[in-house]
């Protein structure tokens, strides 16, 4: 009997038992749905995070932060200029740039009508050039020359309020020696406005007002350093230099190496993937067992039909293929529906991602607009579909063999 | 008798084993059937009629003895070859019709055609002819559920004839029908036999069938007890 005919007959059989067919398919649908939705979200998450990380990927830049740990009181509470000097002397280090980071609101000096919230970064302009020269493209103006106490350059803002040459007033927020919040005003002259960078690295440039570190330190009377940005001579040295710094300070500092962060994330993703594969296997195993079960009942019920087929001259193989064809159709349709539903589910969950981010207090890392788009590659689609079909056929093998082996005379007598 | 021997059975025996108990359902039967013959085998329930028919049609294998269809020894065939014999050389008609419930009348008649890989168009033509022949031109697209017993048996006869078998084997074809409908089915079998020169073997305990038979054989306890010419005798 031709394959097309066998499929046709299988399909007719399945249509006759719509309820049972749906019930059997349900296992496959749910299994595939779960697998596809999680995998689509996982891939979406991975791509989103990698894109964000890789855009600002700086293989030759490492960040040194105080490793203050409130629980163990281990680690430095803050860094000083001395650490920056020490690190600058270390082997493989090209530049070590100490920075202070604050929040500020910018106004025009004699016009309060427009204001913008920005980041305030105190840094040495020469070192900033050495490390981020390639990212500092001026839309207007340029570097201050010479650098004065009140020199400043401004990163890209979506609000076009400020221009090169403007006098701006920065209303700077900081924590004083006793821990209270205070404001201080200071006036700067903008020597240049930068073009948009579009991504962040160790030092975010968009929406940042760069001022000399000394000025920053003086105006709020604070000499501690928030971070030291280190550029190594060659990206391949990043790991070694980072370790040298950790060792030098007996692990009292936190050293971030971008490639290590990505490796760590990759490791996490791999664990998540493994977990997903495990879930998928269990879900499909359950689906498979339900197919096995329902098919066995079906073979019992259809014993007489099987007898008729054989009496008419069907070979055992034809009977076997007929049941396998039913399973294959079931797996195919169940798989398709499962993939469709899984994608929809992933989409809905992706839309809920910002809420999850805020519930976990992770806005700092992911931002408030962290919508996850599920990503379903052709490979995943085909793999899921093939998997559904293969699982269905695999678990139908035993009942189908049972049907094929039935003795026709006995089968015909079966009531 | 001039026509060729189409079916032979030699010393057919069939013993069913049920645990340690052995039931001798068929105890040494010899039979020779000629092309175009209409043979009726009469016997009470349990006399071994169905067992014999299954052996003659290659649906089961004998414990002892052998069956030859057109000289071909069925005992030498593999399971697949035996299936092919059922597909192309014999057509079964059963007491309980045994139609596929999910298929229409046409679908049922086409099933053996598709099993024999007959192309769709040819199968359609053939099923139309056959359903016309059994008088069901109006009922082609009805499912068994929507047909009367007599109509279902007509579909079953059409299906048995689908691949132009050498022999039609009918097991109590009137056993599940009322008297009048049974008579119609007997009439139909006779027409098929006479008009198509189709060899027919019917096993039953319906005495009326003896009126259309060329030969009547009586069976008791798995053996033939008498043979006589039937009233239909055209040889
Ligand atoms: N599969 C079987 N297992 C055991 N005994 C059987 C089986 N099939 C038939 N028999 C026995 O063989 C005898 C003949 O049965 P069967 O050929 O069906 O007779 P008939 O068709 O004339 O009624 C009966 O006694 C029946 O009980
Ligand atoms: Mg019987």
XYZ file of C-alpha atoms and ligand atoms in Angstrom:
678
model
C 0.000 0.000 0.000
C 1.320 3.401 -0.924
C 2.448 5.775 1.848
C -0.049 8.424 0.779
C -2.908 5.921 1.115
C -1.714 4.783 4.510
C -1.553 8.394 5.691
C -5.011 9.018 4.263
C -6.439 6.021 6.074
C -4.705 7.065 9.295
C -6.124 10.544 8.966
C -9.653 9.175 8.426
C -9.256 7.103 11.566
C -8.100 10.079 13.562
C -10.975 12.234 12.395
C -13.420 9.575 13.491
C -12.072 9.768 17.029
C -11.633 13.502 17.374
C -11.822 13.578 21.133
C -9.327 10.813 21.667
C -7.015 12.242 19.028
C -7.082 15.649 20.719
C -6.450 14.050 24.068
C -3.450 12.191 22.739
C -2.142 15.298 21.016
C -2.544 17.333 24.198
C 0.518 15.763 25.785
C 2.638 16.608 22.767
C 1.166 20.100 22.527
C 1.892 20.916 26.155
C 5.347 19.384 26.054
C 6.357 21.244 22.923
C 4.686 24.441 24.119
C 6.661 24.425 27.355
C 9.894 23.644 25.590
C 9.498 26.153 22.794
C 8.341 29.023 25.010
C 11.193 28.631 27.453
C 13.751 28.142 24.743
C 12.466 31.111 22.708
C 12.618 33.318 25.803
C 16.009 31.972 26.759
C 17.400 32.679 23.314
C 15.780 36.120 23.354
C 17.310 36.863 26.731
C 20.703 35.647 25.661
C 20.665 37.727 22.508
C 19.438 40.816 24.331
C 22.063 40.582 27.035
C 24.878 39.682 24.667
C 23.991 42.568 22.385
C 24.006 44.981 25.279
C 27.238 43.604 26.636
C 28.994 43.150 23.330
C 28.146 46.639 22.109
C 30.105 48.101 24.954
C 32.609 45.274 24.976
C 36.017 46.656 25.902
C 38.429 43.732 26.019
C 41.357 45.922 27.117
C 39.587 47.789 29.907
C 39.102 46.548 33.439
C 37.350 48.314 36.297
C 38.560 48.337 39.875
C 35.908 48.981 42.503
C 35.922 48.989 46.301
C 34.857 45.533 47.387
C 33.088 46.725 50.505
C 30.890 43.993 51.863
C 28.491 45.159 54.547
C 27.959 41.687 55.956
C 31.558 40.625 56.420
C 33.085 44.110 56.565
C 35.766 42.596 54.394
C 37.141 44.750 51.616
C 37.909 48.426 51.143
C 35.026 50.822 51.716
C 36.558 53.223 49.197
C 39.538 53.770 46.941
C 42.011 56.642 46.936
C 44.291 58.327 44.462
C 47.154 56.260 45.881
C 45.623 53.064 44.572
C 45.287 54.694 41.159
C 48.975 55.603 41.268
C 50.007 52.133 42.397
C 47.969 50.444 39.695
C 49.345 52.798 37.035
C 52.824 51.515 37.911
C 51.879 47.850 37.544
C 53.135 45.761 34.681
C 50.915 45.696 31.614
C 48.923 48.762 32.668
C 48.815 51.605 30.172
C 46.539 54.073 31.934
C 44.793 54.030 35.318
C 42.058 56.636 35.546
C 40.434 57.317 38.918
C 36.886 58.648 38.672
C 34.100 59.976 40.845
C 30.509 59.523 39.751
C 27.587 61.642 40.968
C 24.139 62.632 39.884
C 23.333 66.173 38.821
C 20.723 68.437 37.302
C 21.935 70.834 34.598
C 20.549 74.338 33.994
C 21.623 77.273 31.921
C 23.302 79.752 34.212
C 20.661 82.455 33.988
C 17.682 80.557 32.646
C 15.956 77.899 34.723
C 13.344 77.031 32.093
C 15.175 73.950 30.804
C 16.899 71.400 32.927
C 18.177 67.884 32.403
C 19.214 65.150 34.747
C 22.630 63.726 33.909
C 25.476 61.803 35.343
C 28.467 63.760 36.619
C 31.833 62.129 36.082
C 34.990 63.572 37.543
C 37.989 62.394 35.522
C 41.294 63.498 34.172
C 40.655 64.699 30.602
C 43.983 63.509 29.289
C 43.430 60.013 30.619
C 39.871 60.089 29.353
C 41.277 60.834 25.897
C 43.810 58.038 26.230
C 41.184 55.477 27.128
C 38.097 56.652 25.272
C 39.513 58.872 22.552
C 37.836 56.732 19.870
C 34.442 57.203 21.465
C 34.732 60.913 22.024
C 33.529 62.397 18.749
C 32.372 65.952 19.062
C 29.099 67.069 17.547
C 29.959 70.622 18.591
C 33.139 72.207 19.952
C 35.959 70.067 21.260
C 38.209 69.300 24.183
C 38.880 72.252 26.524
C 42.271 73.793 25.829
C 43.681 74.505 28.267
C 41.733 72.546 30.868
C 40.424 74.944 33.528
C 38.753 74.179 36.838
C 35.351 74.859 35.340
C 35.921 73.062 32.014
C 33.342 70.475 31.036
C 32.275 68.338 28.106
C 28.803 66.933 27.778
C 27.781 63.550 26.395
C 24.900 63.133 23.985
C 21.471 64.179 25.266
C 18.219 63.570 23.467
C 17.111 67.017 24.698
C 18.885 69.690 22.567
C 19.073 72.286 25.344
C 22.790 72.769 25.601
C 25.436 73.831 23.119
C 29.195 74.253 22.971
C 30.232 77.453 24.707
C 27.182 77.504 27.042
C 27.625 78.363 30.683
C 25.827 75.722 32.713
C 24.929 75.399 36.343
C 25.195 71.928 37.809
C 23.126 71.171 40.852
C 25.082 68.248 42.289
C 23.688 65.724 44.715
C 26.055 64.054 47.164
C 26.266 62.415 50.540
C 28.213 64.450 53.136
C 30.605 63.168 55.796
C 27.777 62.465 58.232
C 25.846 60.545 55.625
C 23.198 63.180 54.916
C 22.210 64.192 51.382
C 23.321 67.616 50.233
C 23.271 69.727 47.108
C 25.938 72.007 45.823
C 25.839 74.310 42.772
C 28.727 74.892 40.468
C 29.089 76.660 37.146
C 30.887 75.124 34.150
C 31.689 76.159 30.618
C 30.830 73.527 28.013
C 33.737 73.265 25.581
C 32.076 70.585 23.498
C 29.050 68.330 23.019
C 29.672 64.679 22.097
C 27.938 62.563 19.510
C 25.815 59.668 20.614
C 27.746 56.480 21.448
C 24.637 54.339 21.848
C 25.979 51.862 24.337
C 27.654 51.786 27.646
C 30.964 50.324 28.699
C 32.874 50.680 31.940
C 32.294 54.448 31.634
C 28.968 55.509 30.111
C 29.475 58.496 27.841
C 25.957 59.384 26.695
C 24.141 61.548 29.277
C 27.352 62.198 31.238
C 28.882 65.570 32.116
C 32.635 65.178 32.316
C 34.503 67.575 34.618
C 38.068 67.524 35.994
C 38.435 65.124 38.910
C 40.068 67.801 41.093
C 37.119 70.150 40.597
C 34.661 67.374 41.403
C 36.532 66.490 44.542
C 36.832 70.115 45.701
C 33.273 71.254 45.154
C 31.813 68.657 47.456
C 34.889 68.254 49.577
C 35.301 64.538 49.018
C 38.580 62.901 48.151
C 37.635 59.221 47.859
C 37.543 57.549 44.485
C 34.535 55.529 43.245
C 36.331 53.490 40.621
C 39.598 53.161 38.785
C 39.310 52.498 35.067
C 42.360 50.620 33.851
C 43.454 50.256 30.257
C 45.900 47.419 29.722
C 48.556 47.384 27.031
C 46.989 44.435 25.236
C 43.591 42.737 25.612
C 45.327 39.417 26.224
C 46.790 40.862 29.437
C 43.413 41.798 30.942
C 43.003 38.603 32.960
C 46.550 38.618 34.315
C 46.533 42.289 35.246
C 43.171 41.859 36.972
C 44.557 38.993 39.004
C 47.699 40.956 39.847
C 45.541 43.809 41.175
C 43.398 41.426 43.238
C 46.500 39.813 44.702
C 48.163 43.143 45.405
C 45.203 44.261 47.520
C 44.518 40.827 49.018
C 41.119 40.715 47.393
C 39.983 43.910 49.117
C 39.034 45.291 45.710
C 36.607 44.108 43.087
C 38.099 43.808 39.605
C 35.755 43.424 36.654
C 37.042 42.004 33.362
C 34.498 42.226 30.512
C 35.489 38.942 28.887
C 35.212 37.208 32.249
C 31.760 38.708 32.778
C 30.701 37.361 29.398
C 32.222 33.981 30.176
C 30.358 33.877 33.465
C 27.116 34.788 31.716
C 27.790 32.168 29.079
C 28.276 29.610 31.815
C 24.969 30.621 33.369
C 23.243 30.397 29.996
C 24.647 26.936 29.464
C 23.330 25.786 32.811
C 19.935 27.299 31.989
C 19.991 25.513 28.637
C 20.804 22.210 30.250
C 17.945 22.766 32.638
C 15.638 23.507 29.700
C 16.670 20.358 27.907
C 15.894 18.431 31.078
C 12.433 20.006 31.338
C 11.807 19.361 27.660
C 12.810 15.740 27.995
C 10.544 15.185 30.960
C 7.608 16.952 29.322
C 8.013 14.913 26.162
C 8.556 11.705 28.053
C 5.220 12.279 29.752
C 3.682 13.032 26.350
C 5.241 9.874 24.959
C 3.890 7.704 27.745
C 0.421 9.135 27.229
C 0.672 8.290 23.517
C 1.807 4.776 24.379
C -1.085 4.357 26.761
C -3.813 5.725 24.524
C -2.481 3.858 21.497
C -2.534 0.581 23.394
C -6.186 1.135 24.248
C -6.805 2.108 20.650
C -5.221 -1.098 19.332
C -7.458 -3.121 21.677
C -10.547 -1.285 20.523
C -9.668 -1.635 16.894
C -8.692 -5.274 17.030
C -11.556 -6.192 14.745
C -10.600 -3.542 12.192
C -7.076 -4.846 12.214
C -8.495 -8.327 11.572
C -10.496 -6.976 8.638
C -7.455 -5.263 7.175
C -5.527 -8.498 7.362
C -8.377 -10.562 5.925
C -8.449 -8.161 2.989
C -4.793 -8.860 2.366
C -2.954 -6.137 4.313
C 0.540 -7.227 5.300
C 1.653 -6.851 8.911
C 3.878 -4.039 7.777
C 0.937 -2.101 6.384
C -0.859 -2.354 9.713
C 2.314 -1.293 11.509
C 2.780 1.696 9.211
C -0.836 2.696 9.571
C -0.494 3.069 13.332
C 2.880 4.763 13.017
C 1.373 7.118 10.454
C -1.294 8.082 12.949
C 1.400 8.776 15.519
C 3.437 10.792 13.024
C 0.440 12.922 12.050
C -0.333 13.391 15.714
C 3.229 14.441 16.466
C 3.345 16.761 13.472
C 0.077 18.561 14.197
C 0.628 18.535 17.951
C 4.123 19.866 17.356
C 2.897 22.670 15.097
C 0.206 23.719 17.561
C 2.642 23.429 20.455
C 5.203 25.615 18.706
C 2.536 28.226 17.902
C 1.196 28.305 21.444
C 4.695 28.218 22.897
C 5.687 31.270 20.890
C 2.545 33.133 21.995
C 3.239 32.219 25.602
C 6.833 33.398 25.277
C 5.618 36.682 23.792
C 3.265 37.309 26.705
C 5.967 36.438 29.230
C 8.412 38.695 27.391
C 6.002 41.598 27.744
C 5.929 40.964 31.485
C 9.730 41.114 31.704
C 9.908 44.799 32.826
C 7.675 43.942 35.781
C 9.893 41.053 36.679
C 12.929 43.293 36.392
C 11.391 45.888 38.713
C 10.111 43.235 41.099
C 13.650 41.941 41.409
C 15.051 45.478 41.637
C 17.276 44.936 38.618
C 16.444 48.158 36.757
C 20.036 49.183 37.324
C 21.257 46.379 35.090
C 18.442 45.895 32.608
C 16.760 49.302 32.567
C 13.008 49.864 32.829
C 12.310 49.042 29.188
C 13.646 45.521 29.212
C 11.031 43.886 26.995
C 12.148 40.432 25.975
C 11.339 39.408 22.423
C 11.150 35.653 22.080
C 13.515 34.373 19.422
C 12.448 31.257 17.512
C 15.071 30.257 14.984
C 14.274 28.052 12.003
C 16.537 25.452 13.579
C 14.586 25.453 16.833
C 11.317 25.297 14.905
C 12.385 22.328 12.816
C 14.050 20.637 15.740
C 10.936 20.937 17.909
C 8.748 19.647 15.087
C 11.048 16.739 14.336
C 11.312 15.976 18.022
C 7.516 15.859 18.387
C 7.205 13.507 15.428
C 10.073 11.269 16.518
C 8.834 11.010 20.107
C 5.337 10.163 18.888
C 6.584 7.479 16.533
C 8.960 6.071 19.122
C 6.263 5.588 21.709
C 3.789 4.295 19.132
C 6.237 1.611 18.075
C 5.208 -0.868 20.726
C 1.418 -0.561 20.261
C 1.848 -0.552 16.480
C 3.907 -3.743 16.590
C 1.291 -5.264 18.801
C -1.371 -4.403 16.242
C 0.717 -5.729 13.369
C 1.295 -9.046 15.098
C -2.374 -9.756 15.814
C -3.588 -13.104 14.536
C -6.238 -12.226 11.920
C -8.633 -15.044 12.848
C -8.590 -14.152 16.514
C -8.861 -10.464 15.669
C -11.946 -11.120 13.554
C -13.599 -13.044 16.368
C -12.930 -10.187 18.791
C -16.108 -8.461 19.890
C -16.777 -31.611 -15.434
C -14.507 -29.957 -17.902
C -13.280 -26.840 -16.155
C -10.008 -26.637 -14.243
C -9.549 -27.394 -10.572
C -9.045 -24.060 -8.876
C -8.879 -25.078 -5.235
C -7.751 -28.259 -3.548
C -7.632 -29.263 0.079
C -5.867 -32.432 1.160
C -6.386 -34.034 4.541
C -6.967 -30.667 6.213
C -6.730 -30.731 9.989
C -6.815 -27.895 12.466
C -6.286 -28.450 16.145
C -6.752 -25.555 18.552
C -4.684 -25.746 21.693
C -6.226 -24.128 24.739
C -3.761 -24.740 27.491
C -3.546 -28.491 27.791
C -6.870 -29.080 26.020
C -6.791 -29.767 22.306
C -9.855 -29.102 20.194
C -9.908 -30.833 16.830
C -11.957 -28.277 14.916
C -11.142 -29.845 11.557
C -10.346 -33.527 11.307
C -9.174 -34.488 7.829
C -11.067 -32.785 5.047
C -10.490 -33.321 1.316
C -11.983 -30.965 -1.228
C -11.679 -30.136 -4.908
C -13.407 -27.076 -6.342
C -13.602 -26.278 -10.046
C -13.604 -22.935 -11.719
C -17.065 -21.366 -11.758
C -18.496 -23.786 -9.218
C -20.902 -22.745 -6.452
C -20.209 -24.968 -3.470
C -22.276 -24.863 -0.291
C -20.962 -26.477 2.878
C -23.722 -27.065 5.401
C -23.197 -27.718 9.059
C -24.467 -26.864 12.489
C -22.730 -24.324 14.653
C -19.384 -25.593 15.905
C -18.953 -28.145 13.116
C -15.792 -26.401 11.878
C -17.151 -24.419 8.930
C -15.425 -21.133 9.723
C -12.202 -22.924 10.514
C -12.299 -24.586 7.111
C -13.053 -21.354 5.296
C -10.179 -19.543 7.023
C -7.798 -22.297 5.963
C -9.066 -22.275 2.368
C -8.557 -18.510 2.167
C -5.083 -18.430 3.695
C -6.223 -16.548 6.781
C -4.973 -19.358 9.008
C -2.580 -22.284 8.652
C -3.608 -25.927 9.054
C -2.116 -28.191 11.701
C -1.960 -30.975 9.106
C -2.639 -31.198 5.366
C -2.456 -28.507 2.740
C -4.415 -26.122 0.566
C -3.610 -25.416 -3.078
C -5.030 -22.485 -4.996
C -4.437 -22.887 -8.734
C -1.843 -25.481 -7.834
C 0.037 -23.154 -5.475
C 0.656 -24.741 -2.081
C -0.269 -22.174 0.577
C 1.747 -23.978 3.256
C 4.922 -23.072 1.407
C 4.178 -19.354 1.454
C 5.513 -16.756 3.874
C 3.136 -14.596 5.901
C 3.520 -11.770 3.402
C 2.867 -14.061 0.438
C -0.185 -15.419 2.235
C -1.402 -11.846 2.690
C -0.976 -11.378 -1.058
C -3.046 -14.512 -1.698
C -5.846 -13.016 0.436
C -5.462 -9.751 -1.399
C -5.553 -11.027 -4.970
C -6.878 -14.580 -5.073
C -9.660 -14.750 -2.515
C -12.451 -12.509 -1.324
C -14.038 -12.987 2.072
C -17.656 -12.271 2.983
C -18.547 -12.514 6.673
C -21.687 -12.987 8.685
C -21.204 -9.674 10.503
C -20.242 -7.841 7.293
C -16.976 -6.584 8.817
C -16.940 -3.269 6.999
C -14.618 -0.490 8.113
C -16.940 1.827 10.023
C -15.042 5.029 9.228
C -15.116 4.476 5.456
C -18.003 4.990 3.047
C -19.344 2.169 0.888
C -16.961 3.305 -1.831
C -14.098 3.609 0.625
C -14.661 0.040 1.746
C -14.699 -1.285 -1.813
C -11.596 0.739 -2.668
C -9.647 -0.465 0.370
C -8.479 -3.781 -1.167
C -7.782 -1.916 -4.416
C -5.509 0.510 -2.616
C -3.904 -2.335 -0.714
C -3.087 -3.718 -4.182
C -1.703 -0.317 -5.259
C -4.362 0.235 -7.916
C -4.191 3.871 -9.068
C -6.890 6.172 -7.659
C -8.709 6.764 -10.941
C -8.873 3.077 -11.778
C -10.001 2.257 -8.234
C -12.787 4.778 -8.558
C -14.037 3.323 -11.828
C -13.843 -0.192 -10.446
C -15.665 0.655 -7.193
C -18.404 2.396 -9.164
C -18.870 -0.702 -11.338
C -18.953 -3.005 -8.357
C -21.417 -0.910 -6.375
C -23.630 -0.772 -9.492
C -23.339 -4.532 -9.768
C -24.568 -5.114 -6.204
C -27.319 -2.521 -6.678
C -25.951 0.232 -4.451
C -25.410 3.016 -7.004
C -27.377 5.347 -4.760
C -25.526 4.516 -1.579
C -21.894 4.968 -2.531
C -21.149 7.723 -0.075
C -22.957 6.266 2.909
C -21.086 4.863 5.858
C -21.916 1.374 7.193
C -23.829 2.965 10.092
C -26.223 4.522 7.583
C -26.860 1.284 5.688
C -29.214 -1.624 6.416
C -27.820 -5.086 7.088
C -28.624 -6.232 3.564
C -26.962 -3.175 2.080
C -23.892 -3.675 4.230
C -23.618 -7.265 3.024
C -23.859 -6.038 -0.567
C -20.958 -3.652 0.075
C -19.039 -6.567 1.585
C -19.684 -8.662 -1.557
C -18.576 -5.798 -3.779
C -15.436 -5.469 -1.658
C -14.757 -9.211 -1.916
C -14.891 -8.938 -5.712
C -12.678 -5.834 -5.899
C -9.416 -7.470 -6.973
C -11.137 -10.052 -9.211
C -10.374 -12.992 -6.935
C -10.318 -16.622 -8.040
C -12.636 -17.621 -5.237
C -15.206 -15.869 -3.061
C -15.432 -17.401 0.405
C -18.599 -16.549 2.326
C -19.092 -17.427 5.991
C -22.820 -17.514 6.825
C -23.554 -14.477 4.650
C -27.273 -14.655 5.470
C -26.806 -15.530 9.130
C -27.352 -12.037 10.392
C -30.157 -11.029 8.026
C -33.929 -11.453 8.020
C -35.443 -14.049 5.687
C -36.286 -11.756 2.791
C -32.996 -9.885 2.851
C -31.167 -13.181 3.162
C -32.921 -14.394 0.023
C -31.783 -11.259 -1.823
C -28.188 -11.881 -0.806
C -28.458 -15.510 -1.956
C -29.809 -14.222 -5.250
C -26.926 -11.769 -5.572
C -24.320 -14.455 -4.904
C -25.933 -16.649 -7.509
C -25.889 -13.818 -10.060
C -22.252 -13.123 -9.343
C -21.543 -16.823 -9.797
C -23.469 -17.196 -13.018
C -22.826 -13.894 -14.726
C -19.153 -13.512 -13.821
C -18.354 -17.250 -13.737
C -17.103 -16.479 -10.252
C -16.201 -19.468 -8.091
C -18.089 -19.232 -4.777
C -17.831 -21.307 -1.613
C -20.428 -20.622 1.057
C -20.445 -22.203 4.509
C -23.719 -21.907 6.414
C -26.602 -23.749 7.980
C -29.148 -21.969 5.769
C -30.858 -24.770 3.768
C -32.088 -22.249 1.179
C -28.591 -21.933 -0.220
C -28.724 -25.497 -1.443
C -31.159 -24.285 -4.108
C -28.449 -22.242 -5.840
C -25.544 -24.617 -5.219
C -23.883 -26.811 -7.799
C -22.705 -29.005 -4.994
C -23.714 -29.377 -1.351
C -21.402 -30.831 1.265
C -22.556 -31.609 4.767
C -20.208 -31.265 7.646
C -20.275 -32.578 11.181
C -17.622 -32.455 13.907
C -14.897 -31.260 11.602
C -15.489 -33.811 8.863
C -17.474 -34.078 5.626
C -20.332 -36.516 6.063
C -22.074 -36.359 2.679
C -21.694 -34.853 -0.759
C -24.446 -34.389 -3.294
C -25.259 -32.254 -6.279
C -27.296 -29.157 -5.546
C -30.461 -28.057 -7.263
C -28.615 -25.230 -8.950
C -26.472 -27.824 -10.709
C -25.495 -26.328 -14.022
C -22.665 -28.685 -14.788
N -9.521 -19.958 18.304
C -10.114 -21.077 18.772
N -9.633 -21.613 19.892
C -10.194 -22.742 20.387
N -11.225 -23.368 19.824
C -11.755 -22.853 18.696
C -11.221 -21.674 18.118
N -11.920 -21.388 16.997
C -12.856 -22.354 16.904
N -12.760 -23.220 17.917
C -13.581 -24.418 18.126
O -13.505 -25.169 16.950
C -14.769 -25.684 16.645
C -15.172 -25.229 15.274
O -15.381 -23.885 15.264
P -15.844 -23.054 13.989
O -14.942 -23.390 12.884
O -15.975 -21.642 14.356
O -17.269 -23.702 13.727
P -18.516 -23.125 12.928
O -18.023 -21.976 12.110
O -18.992 -24.256 12.129
O -19.495 -22.694 13.921
C -15.704 -25.214 17.733
O -15.845 -26.253 18.694
C -15.026 -24.053 18.309
O -15.358 -23.893 19.656
Mg -18.599 -20.036 12.103
